[in-house]
XYZ file of C-alpha atoms in Angstrom:
783
model
C 0.000 0.000 0.000
C 2.807 2.362 -0.919
C 0.548 5.114 -2.278
C -2.010 4.931 0.549
C -1.335 8.598 1.340
C -2.780 9.637 -2.029
C -6.448 10.229 -2.834
C -7.374 10.093 -6.514
C -10.689 11.296 -7.906
C -11.530 9.971 -11.364
C -14.061 11.733 -13.612
C -15.208 10.886 -17.135
C -14.365 7.205 -17.358
C -13.230 5.317 -20.436
C -10.105 3.208 -20.798
C -7.512 5.983 -20.516
C -8.753 7.439 -17.221
C -9.807 4.103 -15.745
C -6.508 2.304 -16.366
C -4.547 5.289 -15.051
C -6.727 5.111 -11.939
C -6.248 1.335 -11.744
C -2.463 1.742 -11.773
C -2.680 4.119 -8.831
C -5.220 1.950 -6.991
C -3.108 -1.182 -7.426
C -0.205 0.690 -5.797
C -2.383 1.555 -2.786
C -4.013 4.885 -3.612
C -7.618 5.576 -2.591
C -9.353 5.986 -5.978
C -12.881 7.374 -6.092
C -14.908 7.385 -9.312
C -17.553 10.043 -9.810
C -20.158 8.453 -12.070
C -23.344 9.807 -13.661
C -26.764 8.431 -12.655
C -26.940 4.863 -13.921
C -23.172 4.517 -13.847
C -20.353 5.016 -16.320
C -21.289 3.843 -19.867
C -18.352 1.406 -19.869
C -20.305 -0.655 -17.307
C -22.676 -1.649 -20.132
C -19.954 -2.453 -22.675
C -19.004 -5.824 -24.120
C -16.703 -5.832 -27.152
C -18.122 -9.198 -28.210
C -21.724 -8.016 -27.934
C -22.526 -10.395 -25.077
C -25.759 -9.931 -23.138
C -24.764 -8.494 -19.761
C -28.048 -8.669 -17.901
C -27.505 -6.938 -14.578
C -23.731 -7.535 -14.638
C -21.037 -4.994 -15.401
C -19.022 -5.661 -18.541
C -15.749 -7.550 -18.034
C -13.578 -4.687 -19.291
C -15.138 -2.339 -16.733
C -14.587 -4.928 -14.020
C -10.945 -5.383 -15.018
C -10.315 -1.630 -14.919
C -12.088 -0.821 -11.669
C -11.069 -3.221 -8.926
C -10.084 -1.626 -5.606
C -11.917 1.649 -6.295
C -14.889 3.396 -4.715
C -17.862 4.925 -6.549
C -20.115 7.913 -5.957
C -22.930 9.240 -8.125
C -22.995 12.925 -8.964
C -22.110 15.760 -11.280
C -18.510 16.841 -10.644
C -19.393 20.445 -11.506
C -22.136 20.490 -8.838
C -21.150 22.531 -5.740
C -22.007 19.464 -3.642
C -18.927 17.784 -5.124
C -16.579 20.683 -4.395
C -15.256 19.275 -1.130
C -14.528 15.887 -2.699
C -12.620 17.436 -5.611
C -10.649 19.696 -3.275
C -9.729 16.728 -1.056
C -7.948 14.964 -3.934
C -4.213 14.802 -4.367
C -4.801 13.782 -8.014
C -7.876 14.562 -10.125
C -8.130 12.589 -13.394
C -10.457 14.250 -15.922
C -11.367 12.509 -19.172
C -14.617 14.349 -19.853
C -15.083 15.358 -23.491
C -14.579 19.091 -23.069
C -12.894 19.028 -19.666
C -14.421 20.031 -16.366
C -15.665 23.643 -16.266
C -12.842 26.091 -15.506
C -14.766 27.436 -12.521
C -14.927 23.929 -11.032
C -11.188 23.391 -11.491
C -10.323 26.865 -10.211
C -12.380 26.349 -7.056
C -10.718 22.995 -6.354
C -7.229 24.386 -6.930
C -7.920 27.432 -4.806
C -9.062 25.200 -1.943
C -6.124 22.829 -2.492
C -3.087 24.508 -4.101
C -1.241 21.179 -4.279
C -3.926 19.504 -6.432
C -2.601 17.674 -9.500
C -5.056 17.749 -12.407
C -4.505 15.079 -15.071
C -6.568 15.517 -18.226
C -6.739 12.978 -21.035
C -8.182 14.024 -24.385
C -7.752 13.083 -28.056
C -5.468 15.988 -29.003
C -4.623 17.558 -25.661
C -6.494 20.526 -24.205
C -4.474 23.074 -26.220
C -3.338 23.521 -29.803
C -5.088 24.122 -33.148
C -6.625 20.619 -33.225
C -7.845 20.612 -29.611
C -11.550 20.658 -30.536
C -11.378 18.569 -33.709
C -13.539 15.409 -33.508
C -11.508 12.207 -33.254
C -11.588 8.554 -32.306
C -8.819 6.041 -31.675
C -9.185 4.957 -35.323
C -8.811 8.416 -36.865
C -5.913 9.230 -34.548
C -4.151 6.082 -35.776
C -4.463 7.508 -39.286
C -3.239 10.954 -38.252
C -0.228 9.681 -36.290
C 1.240 7.645 -39.164
C 0.275 4.250 -37.755
C -2.261 3.081 -40.325
C -0.315 4.326 -43.340
C 2.652 2.026 -42.705
C 0.735 -1.208 -42.141
C -0.344 -3.829 -44.642
C 0.324 -5.314 -48.054
C 0.256 -2.649 -50.777
C -2.352 -4.595 -52.758
C -4.965 -3.736 -50.092
C -5.941 -0.497 -48.328
C -3.805 0.277 -45.264
C -5.142 -1.318 -42.093
C -5.417 -0.206 -38.483
C -4.156 -1.917 -35.327
C -6.957 -3.615 -33.446
C -7.725 -3.145 -29.785
C -7.758 0.658 -29.190
C -4.094 0.516 -28.211
C -3.810 4.305 -28.224
C -6.142 4.583 -25.242
C -4.031 2.088 -23.285
C -0.794 3.898 -24.065
C -2.402 7.212 -23.090
C -3.455 5.584 -19.818
C 0.039 4.545 -18.764
C 1.438 7.952 -19.695
C -1.364 9.547 -17.656
C -0.463 7.339 -14.699
C 3.195 8.327 -14.973
C 2.356 12.010 -15.323
C 0.023 11.844 -12.328
C 2.516 10.144 -10.025
C 5.427 12.329 -11.176
C 3.485 15.559 -10.652
C 2.229 14.353 -7.272
C 5.845 13.704 -6.272
C 6.764 17.278 -7.192
C 3.689 18.670 -5.423
C 4.578 16.744 -2.279
C 7.887 18.566 -2.175
C 6.879 22.101 -3.126
C 3.173 22.290 -2.285
C 2.545 23.507 -5.810
C 0.054 21.492 -7.872
C 0.072 21.146 -11.618
C -1.968 20.329 -14.708
C -0.739 17.269 -16.631
C -2.295 17.603 -20.093
C -2.139 14.173 -21.781
C -2.668 13.983 -25.543
C -3.795 10.589 -26.868
C -2.559 11.676 -30.309
C 0.922 12.398 -29.004
C 1.089 9.064 -27.188
C 0.181 7.379 -30.474
C 2.828 9.330 -32.382
C 5.307 8.139 -29.774
C 4.185 4.500 -29.851
C 2.938 3.823 -33.403
C 5.201 6.021 -35.509
C 8.600 4.916 -34.137
C 10.318 8.245 -34.881
C 9.850 7.909 -38.651
C 9.917 11.700 -38.906
C 13.509 11.706 -37.593
C 14.554 9.159 -40.198
C 12.756 11.182 -42.878
C 14.693 14.262 -41.828
C 17.990 12.334 -41.910
C 17.223 10.958 -45.386
C 15.794 14.206 -46.745
C 12.593 12.252 -47.313
C 9.877 14.003 -45.323
C 7.453 13.589 -48.261
C 7.911 9.860 -48.916
C 6.837 8.027 -52.023
C 3.555 6.180 -51.625
C 2.530 3.513 -50.821
C 4.392 3.585 -47.540
C 3.062 0.333 -46.115
C 4.647 -3.068 -45.945
C 4.832 -6.164 -43.769
C 7.881 -7.420 -41.888
C 9.749 -10.311 -43.504
C 9.698 -12.610 -41.636
C 6.817 -11.874 -39.287
C 3.652 -13.929 -38.783
C 3.859 -16.943 -41.065
C 1.729 -20.058 -41.693
C 2.721 -23.415 -40.237
C 1.313 -26.905 -40.701
C -1.218 -26.303 -37.910
C -1.614 -22.527 -37.620
C 0.717 -19.541 -37.453
C 4.001 -18.615 -35.822
C 5.588 -15.212 -35.231
C 9.232 -14.287 -35.878
C 11.257 -11.176 -35.150
C 14.698 -10.676 -36.696
C 15.668 -7.197 -35.555
C 19.400 -7.900 -35.437
C 21.291 -8.910 -38.585
C 22.644 -12.055 -36.900
C 19.101 -13.153 -36.093
C 18.176 -12.892 -39.763
C 21.295 -14.753 -40.894
C 20.438 -17.516 -38.439
C 16.907 -17.525 -39.836
C 18.245 -18.100 -43.361
C 20.268 -21.057 -42.120
C 17.215 -22.440 -40.338
C 15.034 -22.403 -43.469
C 17.819 -23.988 -45.520
C 18.917 -20.993 -47.566
C 22.632 -20.499 -46.788
C 23.044 -19.306 -50.386
C 21.419 -16.015 -49.352
C 23.904 -15.275 -46.567
C 26.090 -13.257 -48.938
C 23.168 -11.778 -50.875
C 23.172 -8.204 -49.564
C 19.920 -7.384 -51.310
C 18.115 -10.246 -49.581
C 19.786 -9.449 -46.258
C 18.644 -5.823 -46.422
C 15.012 -5.102 -45.721
C 14.404 -2.939 -48.794
C 15.811 -5.529 -51.172
C 13.984 -8.345 -49.428
C 10.709 -6.469 -49.745
C 11.262 -6.090 -53.507
C 11.815 -9.848 -53.692
C 9.074 -10.667 -51.186
C 7.355 -13.283 -53.359
C 10.617 -15.192 -53.756
C 11.424 -14.893 -50.054
C 7.956 -15.899 -48.881
C 7.936 -18.948 -51.151
C 11.206 -20.214 -49.659
C 10.169 -19.398 -46.101
C 6.738 -21.009 -46.351
C 8.166 -24.106 -47.994
C 9.937 -24.631 -44.671
C 7.364 -23.373 -42.131
C 4.317 -25.137 -43.587
C 6.043 -28.509 -43.355
C 6.345 -28.153 -39.573
C 3.968 -27.625 -36.689
C 4.029 -24.391 -34.739
C 5.647 -26.185 -31.797
C 8.381 -27.613 -34.035
C 9.133 -24.217 -35.548
C 9.303 -22.587 -32.107
C 11.632 -25.285 -30.809
C 14.081 -24.922 -33.674
C 14.017 -21.111 -33.757
C 14.455 -20.913 -29.970
C 17.471 -23.208 -30.144
C 19.037 -20.687 -32.546
C 18.034 -17.743 -30.270
C 15.759 -16.307 -32.944
C 12.883 -14.442 -31.238
C 9.785 -16.528 -31.932
C 6.301 -16.947 -30.490
C 2.947 -18.602 -31.068
C 0.101 -16.290 -32.054
C -1.989 -15.917 -28.929
C -5.629 -14.878 -28.661
C -8.202 -14.462 -25.927
C -8.785 -18.193 -25.753
C -5.199 -19.448 -25.827
C -3.109 -16.810 -24.041
C -3.383 -18.353 -20.537
C -2.226 -21.735 -21.872
C 0.991 -20.556 -23.538
C 4.318 -21.877 -22.293
C 5.765 -18.348 -22.171
C 3.692 -17.697 -19.026
C 4.231 -20.979 -17.181
C 5.991 -20.783 -13.838
C 4.864 -17.193 -13.213
C 1.816 -15.552 -11.644
C 0.867 -13.687 -14.807
C -2.904 -14.148 -14.488
C -5.363 -13.825 -11.646
C -9.099 -13.991 -11.041
C -11.296 -10.929 -11.079
C -12.813 -10.654 -7.576
C -16.224 -9.592 -8.891
C -16.660 -11.372 -12.215
C -14.729 -14.551 -11.480
C -13.064 -14.478 -14.902
C -9.350 -14.599 -15.691
C -7.510 -11.309 -16.111
C -3.885 -10.150 -16.237
C -2.158 -9.557 -12.924
C -0.438 -6.271 -12.059
C 2.362 -5.975 -14.659
C 5.203 -5.224 -12.261
C 6.568 -6.512 -8.960
C 8.283 -4.735 -6.101
C 10.165 -7.703 -4.722
C 9.690 -8.170 -0.999
C 6.675 -5.848 -0.827
C 3.170 -7.243 -0.345
C 0.999 -6.233 -3.307
C -2.438 -4.791 -2.655
C -5.048 -7.547 -3.062
C -7.702 -6.782 -5.680
C -10.913 -5.605 -4.002
C -14.325 -6.118 -5.631
C -15.558 -3.638 -8.222
C -17.954 -1.133 -6.622
C -21.562 -0.881 -7.665
C -22.457 2.448 -9.235
C -22.809 4.952 -6.401
C -22.043 2.351 -3.711
C -20.088 4.862 -1.625
C -22.210 7.967 -2.182
C -22.415 9.877 1.096
C -19.775 7.633 2.683
C -16.537 9.350 1.634
C -14.626 10.530 4.656
C -12.603 13.725 4.838
C -9.044 13.619 3.526
C -6.236 16.079 4.034
C -4.007 16.210 0.910
C -0.405 15.128 1.377
C 1.745 17.628 3.271
C 4.577 19.310 1.395
C 8.158 19.849 2.418
C 8.352 23.491 1.424
C 11.062 22.873 -1.168
C 11.443 25.048 -4.286
C 9.413 23.940 -7.323
C 11.402 21.687 -9.664
C 10.942 18.879 -12.143
C 9.704 15.719 -10.384
C 13.007 13.825 -10.586
C 15.427 16.676 -10.044
C 18.312 15.364 -7.957
C 17.767 11.700 -8.904
C 20.750 9.886 -10.484
C 19.970 6.973 -12.842
C 22.549 4.528 -14.197
C 21.119 3.224 -17.446
C 22.208 -0.173 -18.812
C 19.342 -0.407 -21.324
C 19.412 -0.956 -25.079
C 17.063 -1.091 -28.077
C 13.802 0.757 -27.299
C 11.755 -0.468 -24.326
C 14.537 0.212 -21.817
C 15.857 3.420 -23.374
C 12.390 4.979 -23.645
C 11.927 4.314 -19.916
C 15.201 5.987 -18.959
C 14.475 8.722 -21.523
C 11.250 9.538 -19.708
C 13.112 9.617 -16.399
C 15.590 12.045 -17.966
C 12.842 14.302 -19.321
C 11.265 14.306 -15.868
C 14.477 15.768 -14.487
C 16.723 12.830 -13.568
C 20.443 12.806 -14.342
C 20.653 9.699 -16.543
C 24.057 8.194 -17.312
C 23.796 5.670 -20.145
C 26.345 2.838 -20.040
C 27.350 1.186 -23.315
C 30.545 -0.510 -24.445
C 32.586 -0.202 -27.591
C 32.289 -3.988 -27.940
C 28.490 -3.931 -27.654
C 26.926 -0.543 -28.192
C 23.161 -0.036 -28.076
C 21.798 -1.940 -31.088
C 19.604 0.999 -32.089
C 22.746 2.946 -33.025
C 23.150 0.594 -35.970
C 19.612 0.958 -37.347
C 21.126 3.870 -39.191
C 20.139 6.303 -41.910
C 23.749 6.236 -43.166
C 25.717 3.359 -44.736
C 28.834 1.967 -43.004
C 30.998 3.819 -45.528
C 30.121 7.101 -43.763
C 32.188 8.049 -40.711
C 30.137 8.018 -37.504
C 27.360 6.155 -39.311
C 26.406 4.660 -35.926
C 25.285 8.122 -34.768
C 22.439 8.275 -37.318
C 19.900 5.862 -35.810
C 16.415 7.369 -35.604
C 15.266 5.351 -32.563
C 18.511 6.050 -30.742
C 17.974 9.777 -31.221
C 14.309 9.532 -30.277
C 14.865 7.669 -27.001
C 18.150 9.033 -25.695
C 18.051 12.816 -25.525
C 18.887 14.441 -22.174
C 21.242 11.570 -21.270
C 24.981 11.400 -20.773
C 26.944 8.471 -22.173
C 29.914 6.468 -20.904
C 31.438 3.256 -22.186
C 32.488 0.351 -19.962
C 33.359 -3.188 -20.979
C 31.490 -5.074 -18.269
C 33.153 -8.321 -19.260
C 36.357 -6.953 -17.717
C 37.050 -6.633 -13.981
C 38.088 -3.019 -14.502
C 34.805 -2.175 -16.200
C 32.748 -3.796 -13.462
C 34.767 -2.018 -10.774
C 34.044 1.369 -12.353
C 30.369 0.481 -12.820
C 30.112 -0.366 -9.131
C 31.549 3.026 -8.235
C 28.892 4.674 -10.418
C 26.163 2.622 -8.803
C 27.313 3.272 -5.240
C 26.049 6.863 -5.373
C 23.061 6.299 -7.679
C 19.371 6.305 -6.882
C 18.223 4.002 -9.684
C 19.786 1.320 -11.885
C 17.708 0.253 -14.876
C 18.416 -2.562 -17.350
C 16.503 -4.637 -19.916
C 18.761 -7.582 -20.726
C 17.767 -11.198 -20.354
C 18.343 -12.078 -16.670
C 21.565 -14.005 -17.261
C 23.420 -10.939 -18.599
C 23.629 -8.821 -15.438
C 24.244 -11.967 -13.433
C 27.130 -12.783 -15.765
C 28.640 -9.370 -15.050
C 28.277 -9.978 -11.320
C 25.946 -6.974 -11.052
C 23.211 -8.822 -9.204
C 20.603 -7.235 -6.963
C 22.263 -8.798 -3.943
C 25.625 -7.262 -4.829
C 24.258 -3.837 -5.766
C 21.989 -3.489 -2.736
C 24.962 -4.348 -0.567
C 26.919 -1.535 -2.227
C 24.012 0.885 -2.000
C 21.130 -0.002 0.381
C 19.068 2.946 -0.938
C 19.295 1.740 -4.534
C 16.259 0.975 -6.652
C 17.111 -1.591 -9.317
C 14.531 -1.748 -12.110
C 14.881 -4.850 -14.248
C 12.964 -5.216 -17.525
C 13.390 -8.754 -18.860
C 11.127 -9.683 -21.746
C 9.488 -12.617 -19.936
C 10.594 -12.365 -16.309
C 13.372 -13.151 -13.887
C 11.978 -16.680 -13.592
C 9.594 -18.935 -15.476
C 9.834 -21.164 -18.528
C 10.921 -18.403 -20.935
C 13.280 -16.670 -18.509
C 16.215 -16.719 -20.920
C 14.273 -16.207 -24.144
C 14.975 -13.097 -26.171
C 11.917 -11.011 -26.979
C 11.164 -7.781 -28.764
C 7.974 -5.755 -29.143
C 6.948 -7.819 -32.161
C 7.161 -10.980 -30.040
C 4.859 -9.464 -27.422
C 2.336 -8.369 -30.044
C 2.314 -11.925 -31.391
C 1.989 -13.624 -28.003
C -0.595 -11.476 -26.253
C -3.304 -11.329 -28.912
C -2.615 -7.859 -30.290
C -1.691 -9.347 -33.672
C -4.626 -11.773 -33.657
C -7.086 -8.876 -34.077
C -4.941 -6.804 -36.467
C -5.229 -7.215 -40.238
C -7.769 -8.463 -42.721
C -9.713 -11.614 -41.821
C -8.668 -13.382 -45.024
C -4.942 -12.658 -44.553
C -2.349 -13.643 -41.968
C -2.497 -11.601 -38.744
C -0.277 -8.534 -38.625
C 1.593 -6.891 -35.779
C 0.605 -3.423 -34.583
C 4.275 -2.351 -34.903
C 5.683 -0.549 -31.947
C 3.424 0.018 -28.948
C 4.818 -2.742 -26.724
C 8.201 -1.053 -26.230
C 6.740 2.196 -24.842
C 4.085 0.252 -22.932
C 6.790 -1.721 -21.153
C 8.965 1.349 -20.729
C 6.266 3.472 -19.150
C 5.123 0.693 -16.824
C 8.761 0.547 -15.719
C 8.741 4.302 -15.098
C 5.516 4.025 -13.088
C 6.932 1.178 -11.003
C 10.186 3.084 -10.461
C 8.310 6.192 -9.327
C 6.325 3.996 -6.925
C 9.557 2.558 -5.523
C 10.968 6.072 -5.110
C 7.839 7.029 -3.163
C 8.424 4.041 -0.888
C 12.084 4.936 -0.424
C 11.072 8.453 0.581
C 9.018 6.834 3.358
C 11.441 4.087 4.485
C 14.903 5.087 3.273
C 15.365 1.622 1.775
C 15.830 0.521 -1.828
C 13.882 -2.114 -3.720
C 14.237 -4.582 -6.591
C 11.617 -3.763 -9.225
C 10.685 -6.230 -11.976
C 8.710 -5.127 -15.027
C 8.301 -7.565 -17.915
C 7.518 -6.440 -21.422
C 5.042 -9.257 -21.925
C 3.034 -8.434 -18.782
C 2.675 -4.801 -19.826
C 1.440 -5.941 -23.242
C -1.011 -8.400 -21.651
C -2.625 -5.587 -19.683
C -3.062 -3.494 -22.820
C -4.560 -6.525 -24.608
C -6.734 -7.490 -21.633
C -10.071 -7.009 -23.373
C -9.619 -10.148 -25.497
C -8.792 -12.300 -22.488
C -11.556 -11.028 -20.199
C -14.231 -11.267 -22.933
C -13.313 -14.853 -23.688
C -12.937 -15.857 -20.065
C -16.253 -14.246 -19.121
C -18.349 -15.245 -22.145
C -16.407 -17.746 -24.261
C -16.377 -15.241 -27.123
C -13.242 -14.580 -29.140
C -12.809 -11.115 -30.638
C -12.390 -11.303 -34.436
C -9.906 -9.761 -36.849
C -11.980 -7.339 -38.924
C -9.669 -5.307 -41.113
C -10.626 -1.659 -40.581
C -13.931 -2.350 -38.900
C -14.447 -2.665 -35.174
C -17.083 -2.865 -32.448
C -16.831 0.734 -31.236
C -17.722 2.664 -34.414
C -19.697 2.146 -37.623
C -19.117 3.050 -40.324
C -15.396 2.765 -39.724
C -12.967 2.416 -42.565
C -10.235 3.708 -44.841
C -11.559 5.100 -48.114
C -9.725 5.994 -51.317
C -9.579 9.706 -52.185
C -8.554 11.501 -55.394
C -4.927 11.051 -56.420
C -2.496 8.178 -56.134
C -2.565 6.323 -52.803
C -4.535 8.964 -50.933
C -6.782 7.694 -48.185
C -9.291 9.051 -45.662
C -10.066 7.372 -42.339
C -13.608 7.828 -40.976
C -15.147 6.493 -37.768
C -18.701 7.277 -36.643
C -18.773 6.577 -32.920
C -22.237 7.722 -31.816
C -25.733 8.489 -33.045
C -25.158 12.258 -33.226
C -22.226 11.743 -35.574
C -24.331 9.321 -37.614
C -27.110 11.883 -37.990
C -24.507 14.409 -39.135
C -23.161 11.971 -41.744
C -26.655 11.255 -43.035
C -27.144 14.985 -43.468
C -23.795 15.536 -45.180
C -24.392 12.671 -47.633
C -28.070 13.620 -48.024
C -29.275 10.170 -47.024
C -32.372 10.602 -44.847
C -33.289 7.015 -45.767
C -30.503 5.843 -43.431
C -32.334 7.088 -40.338
C -33.319 3.532 -39.403
C -29.651 2.668 -38.780
C -29.948 4.204 -35.330
C -27.423 2.034 -33.477
C -23.854 0.879 -33.960
C -25.075 -2.720 -34.247
C -27.480 -1.858 -37.072
C -24.816 0.119 -38.878
C -22.334 -2.726 -38.542
C -24.898 -5.084 -40.068
C -25.282 -2.727 -43.047
C -21.566 -1.875 -43.266
C -21.014 -2.978 -46.874
C -23.827 -0.812 -48.230
C -22.819 2.193 -46.121
C -19.156 1.852 -47.093
C -20.048 1.813 -50.767
C -21.933 5.113 -50.595
C -19.421 6.801 -48.304
C -16.570 5.614 -50.526
C -18.271 7.034 -53.617
C -18.686 10.405 -51.872
C -15.004 10.573 -50.846
C -13.468 9.168 -54.053
C -13.549 12.301 -56.283
C -12.327 14.636 -53.525
C -8.862 15.516 -52.309
C -8.248 13.766 -48.991
C -7.874 17.005 -47.016
C -11.064 18.463 -48.537
C -13.133 15.430 -47.601
C -11.727 15.460 -44.071
C -12.472 19.170 -43.693
C -16.132 18.660 -44.615
C -16.510 15.677 -42.314
C -14.847 17.452 -39.383
C -16.949 20.562 -39.921
C -20.017 18.362 -39.493
C -18.632 16.931 -36.252
C -17.621 13.587 -37.767
C -14.221 12.096 -36.807
C -12.047 11.813 -39.916
C -8.356 12.139 -40.746
C -6.078 11.939 -43.724
C -4.007 8.732 -43.676
C -0.561 10.192 -42.977
C 2.762 8.461 -43.599
C 5.066 8.416 -40.588
C 7.830 10.580 -42.042
C 5.335 13.365 -42.809
C 4.469 14.031 -39.181
C 7.472 16.182 -38.269
C 5.824 19.512 -39.073
C 2.352 18.643 -37.819
C 0.916 21.898 -36.425
C -0.529 20.256 -33.311
C 2.792 18.648 -32.407
C 4.857 21.762 -33.068
C 2.452 24.045 -31.197
C 2.555 21.813 -28.115
C 6.355 21.300 -28.338
C 6.033 17.550 -28.596
C 8.651 17.745 -31.349
C 11.543 19.932 -30.228
C 14.597 20.663 -32.421
C 17.972 20.060 -30.806
C 21.484 20.441 -32.243
C 23.572 17.273 -32.439
C 27.367 17.393 -32.928
C 27.279 14.884 -35.817
C 23.785 15.109 -37.306
C 23.002 18.807 -36.964
C 19.462 19.785 -35.982
C 17.355 16.780 -34.974
C 13.549 16.978 -34.440
C 13.527 15.189 -31.089
C 10.537 13.756 -29.227
C 9.424 15.078 -25.864
C 6.878 13.474 -23.520
C 3.293 13.205 -24.805
C 1.952 15.372 -22.025
C 2.555 18.925 -20.912
C 3.079 20.175 -17.374
C 1.445 23.554 -16.879
C 4.368 24.476 -14.627
C 7.000 23.439 -17.212
C 5.657 24.038 -20.730
C 9.055 23.347 -22.318
C 11.389 22.931 -23.920
C 12.022 19.654 -22.131
C 14.700 18.451 -24.539
C 17.854 20.164 -23.328
C 20.602 17.923 -24.746
C 20.865 15.772 -27.891
C 21.282 12.020 -27.885
C 24.907 11.441 -26.848
C 27.671 10.105 -29.034
C 29.336 6.892 -27.920
C 31.391 7.507 -24.777
C 30.890 11.249 -25.124
C 30.946 11.836 -21.355
C 33.677 9.408 -20.315
C 35.981 12.164 -19.125
C 33.190 14.251 -17.573
C 31.616 11.405 -15.593
C 34.441 8.938 -15.004
C 37.093 11.600 -14.554
C 35.404 14.722 -13.263
C 32.796 12.985 -11.074
C 34.319 9.619 -10.156
C 37.815 11.084 -9.921
C 39.708 8.797 -12.292
C 42.988 10.415 -13.323
C 44.065 11.082 -16.894
C 46.513 8.204 -16.585
C 43.807 5.827 -15.369
C 41.488 6.867 -18.189
C 44.268 6.380 -20.747
C 44.995 2.926 -19.353
C 41.330 1.939 -19.534
C 41.155 3.177 -23.125
C 44.287 1.255 -24.099
C 42.719 -1.925 -22.710
C 39.440 -1.309 -24.576
C 37.479 -0.887 -21.352
C 36.353 2.555 -22.495
C 36.380 4.277 -25.859
C 34.406 6.393 -28.298
C 34.215 4.224 -31.434
C 32.565 0.799 -31.795
C 35.112 -2.019 -31.859
C 35.559 -4.208 -34.909
C 34.169 -1.828 -37.519
């Protein structure tokens, strides 16, 4: 019950606010929902269309354990005392709570932290533009990159943007509450769902476009990973070959050693041009083997591989055996994901039953907001030192967020094994410093300092231990055996530094059947069901591409902030474990809880979905121009009928009826859009209050007016690459509007002398000796 000193009031409902509240409740906070008469609409929701009777829907039950509920209007004066008693107020109402209501609460409680979640953020030129998860996927560059070019681009199933917004809202809430507890000064954390989706579904394509001089890319921009989800003799299997060696091992596995020296086939662009040839060879091998046989052979070669999970099969998969990944919902009795992180040695809060609507009305006791220490206002993690052993994306985006929140983050690489994202470069190896041109490395490593240490050497480990001795946090995302091989175990590090928080981010856990398996975001999307509901029903499933790295990273930040709160109370450190797969399972929970509760499996529907109808991607005038439209409620439907002059559609007065008539509606809507420029069609739809967006390609997003206005993209000068359009956090603090990006992504070993010499006190002679031995350096070894 680490956060038991915090009261959270949650208004507006929906996934984003409810999961943010769940994160805080699971960590011990007192979370109170203010619901309208009859309860929050999500209580009556079932994605599979199951009859609920007098039960709450399983998604609502998953999101709202351990909370309390009152009925009322948050803008009513009768609610003023409750709002003012909150340490954190989460507001997801469509237009935001009335300013007078917020002002009164903040005047009564100057330390109040307001967290708002909205499609675009509460400010900026798009703030009042209608939007849904689907249209935001189009606007952020997510839809435009996904799918085979013979078909229209396709969205990622499962409203992933709302889940990513939720974890960012939870992080923003806890970080701002930490700052308020020190200074007594509250804040407004303005979370933009669009910005979270740019962060998680675009993968910094705008940075790569800038590096390549290709910010207006040639269409079509979509493709499918090769290999990715492939047919087997009895189903499908998922691969991920991020590293070149993984792909070379894959070629050997499928019996094509003749391609090892074929640079065109070994490069993604060339392989995509020859995709028919490659797929034929690959499928000749995979379809002759069962999924289990393929997984066994790929795992033996350390190629990331996974079965394709869904709501029915996920709990049975070997990847989760030996770990407490699932639990029972205390109200519904169905299976749901457990809390996606562990604070080792701390007793987790047991899930309490979901409250009935208004169950606690008139029963909420007085609460005095947390006292403050009278310190000057500062960023939430000012004064916190983080030693960062992470690589690729999930780990670096976690430490990046800690850095943007004010921590001093020292990234540790080695010249023998630099961060792999340095080598996903926009420059060929013939260019000097080509390893400094990786788009993801730039996106996830600003505001950090960089040192190199060969941790396979005693000298490197000795220096690392000196760094750690004075640190607040160590964070790493290797497989468990790596840090153990270096001797940098929790037992050793906590002995060196009893106040240390060590956050470990293994793909599958520190124990369990897949403890030593390598896994990337693609693997998690394949395992947890995200891929099962993405793509066209008559094609192989497709991966959403990207969200699992930030999901894991931000759950790690939330868990780390929770551990820091505990250390403030006890003075003692803690081992924190956050697995990438558990974070993904929580974001994919709807499939599992629907199947467990009702035996209904959510389908893969292309661009359609249960939350909006019509919902689709429609061809506009010009080559490869597309418009995404999603009608989410009856008012929007009435507006569309008026715009298209179709009064005869008035009988389609529910989403279910419109889904049943989807083909006929799509045909007419497609004919209306087809002769128009994409932007013109979108403008007319938006003016009528209908959510619609142009389908944007990822590299085009860099100059988006909403992102630039809100300083989500901030230019920063880099010593090798020049000006880089770097990513900030997808929320704004009212107290710190920006810029948050104060230093570019570091070059390899850039701060060796500053950190190891100036701060640790190593002499010039000692540094020279370490460099001569290859323990430190500034250029990758073996180029």
